[in-house]
mmCIF file of C-alpha atoms in Angstrom:
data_model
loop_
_atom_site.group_PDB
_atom_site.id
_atom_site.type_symbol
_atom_site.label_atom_id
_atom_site.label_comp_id
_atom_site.label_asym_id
_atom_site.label_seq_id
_atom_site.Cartn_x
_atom_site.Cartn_y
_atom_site.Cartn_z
ATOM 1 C CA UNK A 162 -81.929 64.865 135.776
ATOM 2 C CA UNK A 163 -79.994 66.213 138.503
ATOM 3 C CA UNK A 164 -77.195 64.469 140.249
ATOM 4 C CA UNK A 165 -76.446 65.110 143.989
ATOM 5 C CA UNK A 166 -73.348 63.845 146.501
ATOM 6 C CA UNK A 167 -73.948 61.110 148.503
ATOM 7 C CA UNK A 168 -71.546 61.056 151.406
ATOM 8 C CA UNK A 169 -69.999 57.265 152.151
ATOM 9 C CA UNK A 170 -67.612 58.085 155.089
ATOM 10 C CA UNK A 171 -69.389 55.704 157.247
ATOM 11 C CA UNK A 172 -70.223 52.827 155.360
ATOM 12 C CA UNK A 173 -66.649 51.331 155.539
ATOM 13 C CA UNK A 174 -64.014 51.472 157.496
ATOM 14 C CA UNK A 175 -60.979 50.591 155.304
ATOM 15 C CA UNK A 176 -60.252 50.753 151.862
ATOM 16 C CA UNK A 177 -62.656 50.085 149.096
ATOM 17 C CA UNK A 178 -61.222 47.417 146.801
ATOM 18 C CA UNK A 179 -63.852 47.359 144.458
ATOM 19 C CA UNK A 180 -67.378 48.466 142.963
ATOM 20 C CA UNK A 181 -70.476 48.238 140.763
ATOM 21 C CA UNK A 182 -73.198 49.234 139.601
ATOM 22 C CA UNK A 183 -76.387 47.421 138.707
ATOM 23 C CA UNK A 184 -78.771 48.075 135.630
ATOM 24 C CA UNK A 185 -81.457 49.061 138.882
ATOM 25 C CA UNK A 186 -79.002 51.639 140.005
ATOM 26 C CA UNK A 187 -77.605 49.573 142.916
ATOM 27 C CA UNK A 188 -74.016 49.859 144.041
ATOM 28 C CA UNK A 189 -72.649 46.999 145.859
ATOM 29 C CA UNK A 190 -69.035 47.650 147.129
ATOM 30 C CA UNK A 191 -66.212 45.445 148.786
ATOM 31 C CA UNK A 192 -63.342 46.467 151.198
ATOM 32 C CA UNK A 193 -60.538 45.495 152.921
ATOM 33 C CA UNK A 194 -62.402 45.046 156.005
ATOM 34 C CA UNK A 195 -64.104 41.625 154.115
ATOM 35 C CA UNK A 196 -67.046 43.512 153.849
ATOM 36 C CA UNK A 197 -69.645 43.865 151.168
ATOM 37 C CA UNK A 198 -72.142 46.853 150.580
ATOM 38 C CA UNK A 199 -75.120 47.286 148.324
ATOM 39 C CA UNK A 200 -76.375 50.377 148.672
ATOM 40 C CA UNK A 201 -79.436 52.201 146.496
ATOM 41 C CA UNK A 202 -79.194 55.664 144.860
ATOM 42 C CA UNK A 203 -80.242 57.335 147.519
ATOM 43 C CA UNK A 204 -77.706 56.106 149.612
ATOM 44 C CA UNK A 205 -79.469 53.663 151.892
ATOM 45 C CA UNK A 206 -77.943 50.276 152.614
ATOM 46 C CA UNK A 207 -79.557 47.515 150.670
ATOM 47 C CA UNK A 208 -76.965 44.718 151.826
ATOM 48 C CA UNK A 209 -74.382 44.472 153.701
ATOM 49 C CA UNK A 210 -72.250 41.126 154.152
ATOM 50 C CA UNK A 211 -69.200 39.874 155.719
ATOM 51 C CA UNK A 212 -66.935 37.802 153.829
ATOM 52 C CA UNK A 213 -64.079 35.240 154.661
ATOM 53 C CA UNK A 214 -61.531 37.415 152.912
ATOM 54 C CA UNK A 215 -61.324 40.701 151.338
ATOM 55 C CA UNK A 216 -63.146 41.014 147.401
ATOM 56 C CA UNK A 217 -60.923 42.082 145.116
ATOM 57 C CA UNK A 218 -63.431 42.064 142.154
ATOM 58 C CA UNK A 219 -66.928 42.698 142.174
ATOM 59 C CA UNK A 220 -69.839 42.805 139.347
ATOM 60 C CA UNK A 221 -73.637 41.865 138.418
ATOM 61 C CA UNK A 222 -74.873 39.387 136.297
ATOM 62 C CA UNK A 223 -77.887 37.027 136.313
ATOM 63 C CA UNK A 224 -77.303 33.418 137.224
ATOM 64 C CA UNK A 225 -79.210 31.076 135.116
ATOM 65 C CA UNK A 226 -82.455 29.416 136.502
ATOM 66 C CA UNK A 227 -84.698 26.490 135.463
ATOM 67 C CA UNK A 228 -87.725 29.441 134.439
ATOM 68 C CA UNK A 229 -87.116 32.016 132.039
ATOM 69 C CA UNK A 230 -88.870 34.661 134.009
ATOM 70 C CA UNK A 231 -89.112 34.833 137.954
ATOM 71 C CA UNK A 232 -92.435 34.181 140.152
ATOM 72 C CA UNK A 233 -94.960 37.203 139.820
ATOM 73 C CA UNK A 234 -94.073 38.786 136.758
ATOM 74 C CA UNK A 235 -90.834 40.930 138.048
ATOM 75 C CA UNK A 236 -87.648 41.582 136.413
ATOM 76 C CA UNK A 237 -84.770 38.824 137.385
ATOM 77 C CA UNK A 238 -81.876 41.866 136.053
ATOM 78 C CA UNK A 239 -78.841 41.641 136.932
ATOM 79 C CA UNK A 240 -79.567 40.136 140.849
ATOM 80 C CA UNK A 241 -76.389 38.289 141.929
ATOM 81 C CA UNK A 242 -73.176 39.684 142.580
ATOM 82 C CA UNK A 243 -70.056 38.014 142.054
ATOM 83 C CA UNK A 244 -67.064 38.998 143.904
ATOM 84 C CA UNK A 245 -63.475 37.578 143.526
ATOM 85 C CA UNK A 246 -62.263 36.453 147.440
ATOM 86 C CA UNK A 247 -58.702 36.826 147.967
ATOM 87 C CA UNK A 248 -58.082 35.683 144.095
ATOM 88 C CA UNK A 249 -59.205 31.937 145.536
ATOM 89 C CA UNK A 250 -63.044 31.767 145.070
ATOM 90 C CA UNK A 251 -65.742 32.977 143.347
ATOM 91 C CA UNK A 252 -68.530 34.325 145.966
ATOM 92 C CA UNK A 253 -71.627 34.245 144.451
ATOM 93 C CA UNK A 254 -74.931 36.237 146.742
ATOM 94 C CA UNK A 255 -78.224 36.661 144.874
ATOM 95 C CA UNK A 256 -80.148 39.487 146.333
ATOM 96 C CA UNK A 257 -83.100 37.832 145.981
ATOM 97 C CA UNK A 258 -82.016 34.827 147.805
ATOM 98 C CA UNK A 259 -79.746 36.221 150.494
ATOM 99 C CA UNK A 260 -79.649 33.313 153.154
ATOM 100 C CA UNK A 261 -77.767 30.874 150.393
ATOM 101 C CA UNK A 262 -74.771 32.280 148.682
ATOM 102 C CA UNK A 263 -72.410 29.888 147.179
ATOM 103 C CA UNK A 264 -68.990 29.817 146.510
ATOM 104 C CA UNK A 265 -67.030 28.308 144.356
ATOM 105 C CA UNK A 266 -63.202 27.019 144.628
ATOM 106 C CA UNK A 267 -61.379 25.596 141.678
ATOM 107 C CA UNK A 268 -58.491 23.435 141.424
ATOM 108 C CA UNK A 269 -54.818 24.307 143.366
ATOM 109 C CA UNK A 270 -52.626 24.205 140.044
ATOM 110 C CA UNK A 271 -54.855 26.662 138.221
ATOM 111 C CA UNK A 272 -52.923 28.865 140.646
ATOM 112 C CA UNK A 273 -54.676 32.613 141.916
ATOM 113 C CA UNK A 274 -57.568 33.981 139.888
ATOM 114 C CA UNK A 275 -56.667 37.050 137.503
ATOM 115 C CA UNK A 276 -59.563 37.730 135.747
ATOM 116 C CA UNK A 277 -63.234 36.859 135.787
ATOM 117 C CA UNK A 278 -65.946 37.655 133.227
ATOM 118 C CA UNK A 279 -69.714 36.952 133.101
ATOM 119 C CA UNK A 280 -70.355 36.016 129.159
ATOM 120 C CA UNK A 281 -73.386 34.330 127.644
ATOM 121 C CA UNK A 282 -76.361 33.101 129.324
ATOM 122 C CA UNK A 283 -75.180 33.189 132.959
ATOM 123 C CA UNK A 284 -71.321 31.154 132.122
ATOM 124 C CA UNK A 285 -68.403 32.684 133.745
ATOM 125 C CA UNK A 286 -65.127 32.365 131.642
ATOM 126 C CA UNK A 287 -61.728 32.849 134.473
ATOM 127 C CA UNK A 288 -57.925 32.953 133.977
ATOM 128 C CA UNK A 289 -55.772 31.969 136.365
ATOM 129 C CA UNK A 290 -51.787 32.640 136.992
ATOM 130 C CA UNK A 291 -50.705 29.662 136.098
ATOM 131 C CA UNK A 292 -51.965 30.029 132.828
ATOM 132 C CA UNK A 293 -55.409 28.432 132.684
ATOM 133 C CA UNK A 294 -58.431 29.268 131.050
ATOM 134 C CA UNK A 295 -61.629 27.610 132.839
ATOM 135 C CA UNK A 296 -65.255 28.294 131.847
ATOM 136 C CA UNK A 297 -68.145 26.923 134.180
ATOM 137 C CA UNK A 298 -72.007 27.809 134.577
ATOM 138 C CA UNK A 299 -73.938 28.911 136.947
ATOM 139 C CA UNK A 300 -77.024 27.033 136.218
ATOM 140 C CA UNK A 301 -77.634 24.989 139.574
ATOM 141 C CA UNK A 302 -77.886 21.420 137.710
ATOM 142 C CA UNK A 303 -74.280 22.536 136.505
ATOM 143 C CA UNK A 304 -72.646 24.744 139.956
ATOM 144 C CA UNK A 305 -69.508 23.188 140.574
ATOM 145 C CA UNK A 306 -69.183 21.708 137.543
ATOM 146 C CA UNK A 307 -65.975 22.773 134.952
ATOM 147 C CA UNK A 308 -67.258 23.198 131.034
ATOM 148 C CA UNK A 309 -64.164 23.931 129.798
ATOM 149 C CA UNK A 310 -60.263 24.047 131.026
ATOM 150 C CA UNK A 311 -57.110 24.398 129.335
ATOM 151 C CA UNK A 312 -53.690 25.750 130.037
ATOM 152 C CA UNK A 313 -53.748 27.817 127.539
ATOM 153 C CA UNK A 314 -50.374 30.376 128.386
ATOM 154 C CA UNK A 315 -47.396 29.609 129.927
ATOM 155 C CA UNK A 316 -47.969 32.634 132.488
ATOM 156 C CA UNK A 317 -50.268 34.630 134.042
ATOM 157 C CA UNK A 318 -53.797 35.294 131.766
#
């Protein structure tokens, strides 16, 4: 296998805050400019989307559906990307479902978002700095809903 430079000078303009890569060798980027970028391994842009506020996490996961496999007998991977938005909300953009990304805002007294982790079959488990631990799903019968919250440390998780 041979690996080659691919040159990303002009795919942002400010700082890159984050990246990822995908089990199908995408890499989707955010920056301070509230931009996100998915681009392919050959450098071509896949995505790119402006956001309310600059990402300061990014990463892909599979959101759960209803089916266990997706129409026509492809491969669902690892299709959504999650980014953290200005430690607030959770933006979540399927790439096979561009037009509706959702986003998700939780409760003022959790406080800012620390950490955010993708665990199971498509639940996301978050700390927060004022010391909570939520879990929620991303099945759509349960978006929006919280599984699980605790204040579980006196500071920041």
């Amino acid at each position: 296998r041979t690996y080659r430079k691919v040159p990303y000078m002009s795919k942002h303009s400010r700082k890159i805050t984050c990246g990822a890569w995908s089990s199908d060798n995408l890499l989707a980027m955010g920056c301070e400019n509230k931009q996100m970028t998915v681009t392919n391994v050959d450098g071509d842009t896949v995505e790119n989307t402006l956001l309310k506020t600059d990402p300061y996490s990014i990463t892909f996961a599979e959101m759960k559906t209803d089916t266990k496999a997706p129409p026509n007998g492809s491969s669902r991977g690892d299709s959504t990307i999650s980014l953290d938005l200005g430690h607030k909300t959770i933006y979540l953009f399927d790439l096979r479902d561009r037009e509706n990304p959702i986003e998700l805002a939780f409760q003022p007294k959790y406080g800012n978002i620390s950490v955010f982790k993708w665990f199971g079959d498509g639940y996301i488990m978050l700390g927060f700095s004022a010391g909570f631990f939520v879990v929620i799903s991303t099945h759509m019968k349960e978006i929006g809903q919280e599984l699980f919250s605790m204040k579980m440390f006196t500071s920041e998780v």
